[in-house]
Structures are given as structure tokens and as C-alpha cells.
Short mmCIF file of C-alpha atoms in Angstrom, two decimals:
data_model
loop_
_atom_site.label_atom_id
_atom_site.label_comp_id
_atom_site.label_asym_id
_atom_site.label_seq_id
_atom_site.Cartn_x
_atom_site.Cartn_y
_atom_site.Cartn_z
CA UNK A 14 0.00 0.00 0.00
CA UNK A 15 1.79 3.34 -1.18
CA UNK A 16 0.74 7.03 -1.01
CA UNK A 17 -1.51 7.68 -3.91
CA UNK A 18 -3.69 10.81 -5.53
CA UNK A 19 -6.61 9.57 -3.63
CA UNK A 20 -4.63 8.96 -0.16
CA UNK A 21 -3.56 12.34 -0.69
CA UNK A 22 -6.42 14.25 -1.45
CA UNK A 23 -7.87 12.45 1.93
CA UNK A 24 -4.79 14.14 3.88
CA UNK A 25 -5.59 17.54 2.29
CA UNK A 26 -9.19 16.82 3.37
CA UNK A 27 -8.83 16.24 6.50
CA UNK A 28 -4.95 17.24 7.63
CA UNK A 29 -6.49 19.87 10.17
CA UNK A 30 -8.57 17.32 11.94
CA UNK A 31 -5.95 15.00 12.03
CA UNK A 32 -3.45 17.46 13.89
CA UNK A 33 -6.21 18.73 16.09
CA UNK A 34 -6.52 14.98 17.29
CA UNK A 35 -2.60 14.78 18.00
CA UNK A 36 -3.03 11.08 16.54
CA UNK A 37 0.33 10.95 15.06
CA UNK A 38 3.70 9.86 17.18
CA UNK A 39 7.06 7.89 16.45
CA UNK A 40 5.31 4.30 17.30
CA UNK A 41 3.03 4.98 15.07
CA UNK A 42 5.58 6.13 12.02
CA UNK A 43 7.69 2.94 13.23
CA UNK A 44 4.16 0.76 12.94
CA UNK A 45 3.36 2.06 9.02
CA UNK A 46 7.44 1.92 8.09
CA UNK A 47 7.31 -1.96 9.59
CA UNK A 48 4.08 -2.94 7.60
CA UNK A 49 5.70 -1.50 4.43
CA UNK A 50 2.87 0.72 4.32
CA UNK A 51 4.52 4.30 1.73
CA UNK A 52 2.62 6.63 3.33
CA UNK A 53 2.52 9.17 6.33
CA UNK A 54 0.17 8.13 9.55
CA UNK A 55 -1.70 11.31 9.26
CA UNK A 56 -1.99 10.31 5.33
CA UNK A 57 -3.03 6.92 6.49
CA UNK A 58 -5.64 7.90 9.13
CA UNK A 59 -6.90 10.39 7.00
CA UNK A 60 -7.43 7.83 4.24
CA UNK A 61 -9.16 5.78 6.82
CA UNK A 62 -12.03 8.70 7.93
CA UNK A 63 -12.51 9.70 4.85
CA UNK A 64 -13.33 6.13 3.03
CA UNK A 65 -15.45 4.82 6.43
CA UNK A 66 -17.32 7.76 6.05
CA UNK A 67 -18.01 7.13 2.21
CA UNK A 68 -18.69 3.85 3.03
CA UNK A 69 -21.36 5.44 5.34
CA UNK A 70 -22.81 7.01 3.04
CA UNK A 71 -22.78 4.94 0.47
CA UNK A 72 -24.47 2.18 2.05
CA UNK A 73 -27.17 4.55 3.75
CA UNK A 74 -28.16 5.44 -0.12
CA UNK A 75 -28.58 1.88 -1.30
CA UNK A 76 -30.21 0.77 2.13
CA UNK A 77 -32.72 4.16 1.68
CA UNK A 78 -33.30 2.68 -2.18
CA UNK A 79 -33.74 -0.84 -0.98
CA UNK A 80 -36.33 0.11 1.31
CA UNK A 81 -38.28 2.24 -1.00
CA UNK A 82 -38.51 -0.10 -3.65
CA UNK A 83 -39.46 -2.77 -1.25
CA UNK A 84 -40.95 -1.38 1.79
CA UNK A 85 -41.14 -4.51 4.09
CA UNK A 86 -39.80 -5.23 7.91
CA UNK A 87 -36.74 -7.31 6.25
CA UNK A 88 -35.77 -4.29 4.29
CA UNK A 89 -36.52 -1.56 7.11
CA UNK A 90 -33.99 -3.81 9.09
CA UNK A 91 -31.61 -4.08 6.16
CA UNK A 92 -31.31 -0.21 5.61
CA UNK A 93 -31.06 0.06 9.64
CA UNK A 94 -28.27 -2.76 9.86
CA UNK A 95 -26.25 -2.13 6.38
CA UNK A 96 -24.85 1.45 7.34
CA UNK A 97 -23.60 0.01 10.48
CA UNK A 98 -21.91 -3.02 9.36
CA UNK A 99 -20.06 -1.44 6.33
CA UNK A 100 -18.33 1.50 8.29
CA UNK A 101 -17.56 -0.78 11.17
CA UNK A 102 -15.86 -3.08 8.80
CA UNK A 103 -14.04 -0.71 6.38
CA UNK A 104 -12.78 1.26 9.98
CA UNK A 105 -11.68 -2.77 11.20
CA UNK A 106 -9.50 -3.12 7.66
CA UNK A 107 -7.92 -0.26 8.67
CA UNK A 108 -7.00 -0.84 12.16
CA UNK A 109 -6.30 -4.21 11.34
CA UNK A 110 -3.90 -3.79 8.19
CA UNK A 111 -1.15 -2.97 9.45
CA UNK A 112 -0.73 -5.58 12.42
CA UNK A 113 -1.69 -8.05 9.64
CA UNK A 114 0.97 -6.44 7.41
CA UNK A 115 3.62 -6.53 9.77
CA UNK A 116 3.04 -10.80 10.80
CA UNK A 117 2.72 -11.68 7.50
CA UNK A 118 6.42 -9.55 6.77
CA UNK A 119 7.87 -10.98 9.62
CA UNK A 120 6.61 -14.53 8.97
CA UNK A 121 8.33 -14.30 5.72
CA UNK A 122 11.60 -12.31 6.64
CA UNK A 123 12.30 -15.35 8.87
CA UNK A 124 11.17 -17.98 6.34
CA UNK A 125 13.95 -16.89 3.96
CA UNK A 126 16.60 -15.51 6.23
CA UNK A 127 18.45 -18.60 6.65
CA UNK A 128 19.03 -18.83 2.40
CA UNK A 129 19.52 -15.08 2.23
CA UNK A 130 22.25 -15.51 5.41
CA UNK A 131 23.99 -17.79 3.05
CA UNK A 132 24.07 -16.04 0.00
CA UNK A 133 25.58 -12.72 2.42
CA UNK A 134 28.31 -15.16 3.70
CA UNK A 135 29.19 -16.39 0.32
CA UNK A 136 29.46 -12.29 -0.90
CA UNK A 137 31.17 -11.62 2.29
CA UNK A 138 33.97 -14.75 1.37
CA UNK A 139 33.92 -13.19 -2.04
CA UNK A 140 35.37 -9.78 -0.32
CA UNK A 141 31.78 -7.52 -0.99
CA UNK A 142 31.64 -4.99 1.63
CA UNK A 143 28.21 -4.82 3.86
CA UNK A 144 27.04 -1.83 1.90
CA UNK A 145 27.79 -3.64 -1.45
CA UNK A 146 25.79 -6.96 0.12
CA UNK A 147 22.95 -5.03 0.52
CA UNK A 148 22.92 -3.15 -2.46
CA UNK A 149 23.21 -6.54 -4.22
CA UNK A 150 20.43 -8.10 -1.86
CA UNK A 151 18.08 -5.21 -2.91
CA UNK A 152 18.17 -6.15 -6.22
CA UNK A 153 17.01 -10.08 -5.85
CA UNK A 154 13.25 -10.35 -6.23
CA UNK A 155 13.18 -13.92 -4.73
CA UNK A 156 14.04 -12.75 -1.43
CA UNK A 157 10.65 -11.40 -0.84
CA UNK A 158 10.41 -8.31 2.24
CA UNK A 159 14.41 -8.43 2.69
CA UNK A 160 14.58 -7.33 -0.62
CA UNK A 161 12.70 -4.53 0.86
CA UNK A 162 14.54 -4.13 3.76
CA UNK A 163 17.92 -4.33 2.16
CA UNK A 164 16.92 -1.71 -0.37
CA UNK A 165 15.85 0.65 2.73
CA UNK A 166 19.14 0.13 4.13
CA UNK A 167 20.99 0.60 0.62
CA UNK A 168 18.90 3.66 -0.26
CA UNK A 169 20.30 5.37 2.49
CA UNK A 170 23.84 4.73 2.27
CA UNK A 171 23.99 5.19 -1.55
CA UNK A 172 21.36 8.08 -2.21
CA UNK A 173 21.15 9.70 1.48
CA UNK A 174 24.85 9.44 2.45
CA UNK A 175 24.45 7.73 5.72
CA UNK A 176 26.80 5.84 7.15
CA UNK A 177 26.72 1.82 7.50
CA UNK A 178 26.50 1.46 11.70
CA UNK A 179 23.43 4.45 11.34
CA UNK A 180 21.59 3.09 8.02
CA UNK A 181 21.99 -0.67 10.40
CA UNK A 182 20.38 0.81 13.00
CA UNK A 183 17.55 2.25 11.11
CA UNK A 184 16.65 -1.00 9.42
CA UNK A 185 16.46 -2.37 12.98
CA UNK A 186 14.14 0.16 14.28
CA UNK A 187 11.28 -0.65 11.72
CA UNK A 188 11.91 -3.90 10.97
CA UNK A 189 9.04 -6.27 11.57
CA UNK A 190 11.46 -9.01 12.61
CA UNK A 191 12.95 -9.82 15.50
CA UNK A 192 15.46 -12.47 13.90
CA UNK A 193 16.35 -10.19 11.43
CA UNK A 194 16.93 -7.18 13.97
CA UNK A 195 19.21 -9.71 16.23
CA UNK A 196 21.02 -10.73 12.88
CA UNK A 197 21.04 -6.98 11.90
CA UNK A 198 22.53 -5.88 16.10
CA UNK A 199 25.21 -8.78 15.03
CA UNK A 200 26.39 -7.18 12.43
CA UNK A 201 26.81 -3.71 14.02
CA UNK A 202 28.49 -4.99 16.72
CA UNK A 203 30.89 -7.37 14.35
CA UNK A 204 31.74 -3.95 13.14
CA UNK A 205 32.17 -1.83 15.52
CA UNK A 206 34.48 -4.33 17.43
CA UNK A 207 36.41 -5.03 14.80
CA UNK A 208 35.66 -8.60 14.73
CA UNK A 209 36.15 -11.00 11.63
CA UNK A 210 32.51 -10.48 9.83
CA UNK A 211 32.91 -13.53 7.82
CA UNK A 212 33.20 -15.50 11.05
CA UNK A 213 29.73 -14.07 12.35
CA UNK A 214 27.79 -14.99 9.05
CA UNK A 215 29.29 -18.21 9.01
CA UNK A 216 27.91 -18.92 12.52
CA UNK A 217 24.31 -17.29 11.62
CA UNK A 218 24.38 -19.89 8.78
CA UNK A 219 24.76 -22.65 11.02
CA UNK A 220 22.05 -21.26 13.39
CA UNK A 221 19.57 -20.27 11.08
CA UNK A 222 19.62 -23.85 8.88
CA UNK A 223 19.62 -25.95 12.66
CA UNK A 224 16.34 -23.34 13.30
CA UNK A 225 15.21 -23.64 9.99
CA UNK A 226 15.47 -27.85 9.89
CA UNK A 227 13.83 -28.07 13.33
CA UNK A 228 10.79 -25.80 12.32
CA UNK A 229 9.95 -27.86 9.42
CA UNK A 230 10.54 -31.22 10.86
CA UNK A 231 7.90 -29.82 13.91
CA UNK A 232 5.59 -28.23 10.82
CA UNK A 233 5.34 -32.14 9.44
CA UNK A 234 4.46 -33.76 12.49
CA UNK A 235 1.84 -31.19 13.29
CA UNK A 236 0.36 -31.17 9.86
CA UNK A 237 0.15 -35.70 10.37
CA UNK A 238 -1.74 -35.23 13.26
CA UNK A 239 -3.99 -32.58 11.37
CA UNK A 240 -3.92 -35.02 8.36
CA UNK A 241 -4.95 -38.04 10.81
CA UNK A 242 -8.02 -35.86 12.43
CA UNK A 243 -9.09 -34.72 8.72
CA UNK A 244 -9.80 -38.59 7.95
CA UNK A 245 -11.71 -38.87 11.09
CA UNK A 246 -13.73 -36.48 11.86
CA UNK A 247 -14.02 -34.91 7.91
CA UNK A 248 -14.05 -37.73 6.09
CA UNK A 249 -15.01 -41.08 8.01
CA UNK A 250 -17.61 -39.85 10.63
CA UNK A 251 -19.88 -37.49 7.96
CA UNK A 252 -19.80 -41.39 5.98
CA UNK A 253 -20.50 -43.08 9.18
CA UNK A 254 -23.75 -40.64 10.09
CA UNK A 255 -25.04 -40.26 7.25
CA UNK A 256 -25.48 -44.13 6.40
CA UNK A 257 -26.38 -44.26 9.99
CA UNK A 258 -29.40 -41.75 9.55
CA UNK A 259 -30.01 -43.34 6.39
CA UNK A 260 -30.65 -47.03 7.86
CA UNK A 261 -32.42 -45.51 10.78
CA UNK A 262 -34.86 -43.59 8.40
CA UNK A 263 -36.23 -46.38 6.43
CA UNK A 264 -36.09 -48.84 9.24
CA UNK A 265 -38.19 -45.99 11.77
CA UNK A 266 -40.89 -46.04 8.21
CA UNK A 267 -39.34 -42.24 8.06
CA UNK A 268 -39.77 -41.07 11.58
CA UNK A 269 -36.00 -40.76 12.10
CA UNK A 270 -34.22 -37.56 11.57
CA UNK A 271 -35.29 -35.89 8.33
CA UNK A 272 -33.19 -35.56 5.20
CA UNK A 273 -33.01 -31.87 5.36
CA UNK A 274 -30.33 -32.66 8.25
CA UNK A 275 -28.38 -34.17 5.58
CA UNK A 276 -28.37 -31.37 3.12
CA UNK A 277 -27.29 -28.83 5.92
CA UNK A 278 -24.51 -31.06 6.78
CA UNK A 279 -23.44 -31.76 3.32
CA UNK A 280 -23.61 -27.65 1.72
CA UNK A 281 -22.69 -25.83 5.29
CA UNK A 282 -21.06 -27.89 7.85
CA UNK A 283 -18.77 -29.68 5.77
CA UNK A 284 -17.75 -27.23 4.06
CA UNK A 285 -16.97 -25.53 7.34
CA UNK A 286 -14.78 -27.92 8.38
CA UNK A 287 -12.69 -27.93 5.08
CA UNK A 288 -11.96 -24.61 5.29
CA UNK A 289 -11.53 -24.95 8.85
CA UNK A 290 -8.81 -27.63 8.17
CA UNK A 291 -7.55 -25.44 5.71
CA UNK A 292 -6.97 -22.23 7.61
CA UNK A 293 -5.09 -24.48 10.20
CA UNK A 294 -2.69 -25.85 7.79
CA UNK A 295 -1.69 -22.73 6.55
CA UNK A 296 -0.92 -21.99 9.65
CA UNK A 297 0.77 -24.69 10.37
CA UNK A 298 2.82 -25.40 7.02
CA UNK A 299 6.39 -23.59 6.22
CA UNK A 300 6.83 -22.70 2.77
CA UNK A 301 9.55 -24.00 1.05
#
């Protein structure tokens, strides 16, 4: 999400409300800079008013419509409910976004940092300077948000003239990592004590893969005992009750439980549960 002619005309809107409010502060900055959201928080809030309240009144126009053109208690309570809900959701993205931004960053930062700490190793052994790794790392696309986080830290030693140790500790205020801060701290202080850098990225290396090999040997065996529940409960009981109901139904002379049970179970609960299942394994599963 990046600063746009819309986003902008929404800070020009409402900038004085904004900085009557006092919403904006450093965590805040930090928060929007971690989520890799390209805009300013009074920008961003601003954004946020002024779309909730179109939302508003959006949906009170079509609920208004709705009702006139079919003026029954369902509709009344549509065109009471429908400006509520919309706002309250569209005000939730907003809020939400950026925590959800910043997991999904960090989930991936540490995903890859174990193959990205071994391609800066093999650059440092080739005699690449930390700037020069950087500037090198910003430029590979398959290395995801520390593409994005090297090309911060590049951008400011190559276009702002920053130094290495500040541009460092930049990147580790607004990272959304905590791996990659510690492995960013490393470096700094590898640096500044004069210690053999090579050394410490060799080490990392060794860390992160042991990490890495761990977390997906503990992703397998929770996604088999996920797998193993799926058959049972998914797959083998819905067969089990329904042939169940199904004998009890002609052998009751159809005074067992009605087939309408059977429908619900098949078009809402089951598919419930798979997407249930599903939104656990995702969870569960580390990317390759």
C-alpha cells in the first residue's frame, strides 16, 4: 500500500482534523514503516475517515433505495443494519492492516533468512563490503520483504549518504522481525568491534539452517496429526452418520431424523470444516 492521488487528497481533506486529534507519534511512524505501508500516519488515518465515512454514506443510499422499492420489515432492518456493518468493517480493515501487514512480513523475513544468510556469507567470502551486500540483496526479487529491507538500508547509504552502523540501525528500528533485527545488532556490533565479519555470518548460517530444519521437521508432524483428524472427523464420521441416519430412516418407516439434516450437513457444515482444516494448515505449514 503506497501514497496515492486519492490517499492524498484524503490528507488535504482532513490534515487539520488529524493534527487537532494529535493522533500521530514515532510508534506509530515505526508501525506504518514496519508494515511497508509508503505513506505518512496522518496520510493513512486520514485515508481511513474519509473512506469509512463514504462507506457510510454509500451504504445509507442503497439501504434508503432498498427500502423504497421494497418497503417490508426485512428491508426496514436491512437499511437500519447495512450502514452500520459497512463503516464498522471498512474502519476494522484499517485498524487491522497494518498488524496483519507486519506478521505476514515478519513470517516471511524469517522464512527466507536462513538462504539469504547464506548467500551474504558467500558475498562476504567473495570480499563484498556490507554496503555492497545489501545493495546486491536489494536487487534479488526472490528474497521477498528483505529485498525490501535491504533496499531501505541501501537507499540510504547510496542516495542519502548515511553511514553503514546508522543506516543498520535504522533497518532495525522498523523492521518487523525480530530475527532479522538480532542478525542486523550482530552485524553492528561485528563492526564496531572489529571482529572477523565472515566469522559471524558463518555462525548465523549454522544457526539459522539448525532453526530452519527443526521448524519444518515440527511443521510435518503437526500437519500428520492434522492429516490423521481430517480422515476422522471430515471424512469417516460425515460417511459413518449419514449411512447411519439413512438405515435408521427407512427402518423408523421415516420417523427418524429428516433428510433436510443431511443437506445442511453436506452444503454448510462440511464445508466448514474444510476450510476450517484449511486455515489451520496454513498456519501450520512452512513454505519452502
Amino acid at each position: 500500500m503506497r501514497s496515492n492521488a486519492y490517499t492524498r487528497f484524503c490528507r488535504r481533506l482532513m490534515l487539520r482534523l488529524v493534527e487537532k486529534l494529535q493522533l500521530e507519534d514515532i510508534s506509530k511512524k515505526h508501525m506504518l514503516e514496519k508494515a511497508n505501508i509508503k505513506m505518512t500516519y496522518k496520510e493513512y488515518i486520514s485515508t481511513a475517515i474519509v473512506t469509512s465515512l463514504l462507506s457510510f454514506i454509500t451504504s445509507l443510499v442503497i439501504s434508503i433505495m432498498l427500502y423504497l422499492m421494497n418497503p417490508f420489515p426485512l428491508s426496514f432492518l436491512v437499511a437500519i443494519i447495512l450502514p452500520i456493518l459497512i463503516p464498522f468493517f471498512t474502519s476494522a480493515y484499517f485498524i487491522i492492516k497494518p498488524t496483519s501487514m507486519i506478521k505476514k512480513r515478519e513470517k516471511e523475513i524469517d522464512r527466507l533468512l536462513p538462504y539469504v544468510t547464506n548467500f551474504v556469507s558467500t558475498m562476504a567470502s567473495a570480499g563484498l563490503s556490507p554496503a555492497e551486500i545489501f545493495k546486491t540483496l536489494s536487487r534479488v526479487d526472490i528474497y521477498g520483504e528483505i529485498k525490501e529491507e535491504s533496499k531501505k538500508i541501501a537507499k540510504e547509504i547510496y542516495i542519502m549518504g548515511v553511514d553503514m552502523i546508522t543506516a543498520l540501525k535504522h533497518a532495525i528500528e522498523v523492521s518487523p522481525s525480530r530475527k532479522f533485527k538480532e542478525f542486523l545488532q550482530g552485524i553492528v556490533g561485528t563492526i564496531q568491534s572489529g571482529s572477523d565479519l565472515n566469522a559471524y555470518f558463518e555462525n548465523k548460517v549454522k544457526e539459522y539452517m539448525v532453526d530452519d530444519l527443526a521448524s519444518r521437521k515440527k511443521s510435518l508432524e503437526n500437519l500428520a496429526v492434522l492429516a490423521e483428524t481430517f480422515i476422522i472427523t471430515v471424512i469417516a464420521f460425515p460417511l459413518f452418520l449419514v449411512i447411519v441416519i439413512s438405515i435408521m430412516s427407512f427402518t423408523s418407516g421415516g420417523a427418524g431424523i429428516p433428510f433436510s439434516f443431511l443437506f445442511v450437513l453436506s452444503l454448510i457444515i462440511l464445508p466448514l470444516a474444510y476450510v476450517g482444516y484449511y486455515v489451520l494448515m496454513k498456519g501450520v505449514w512452512v513454505e519452502p
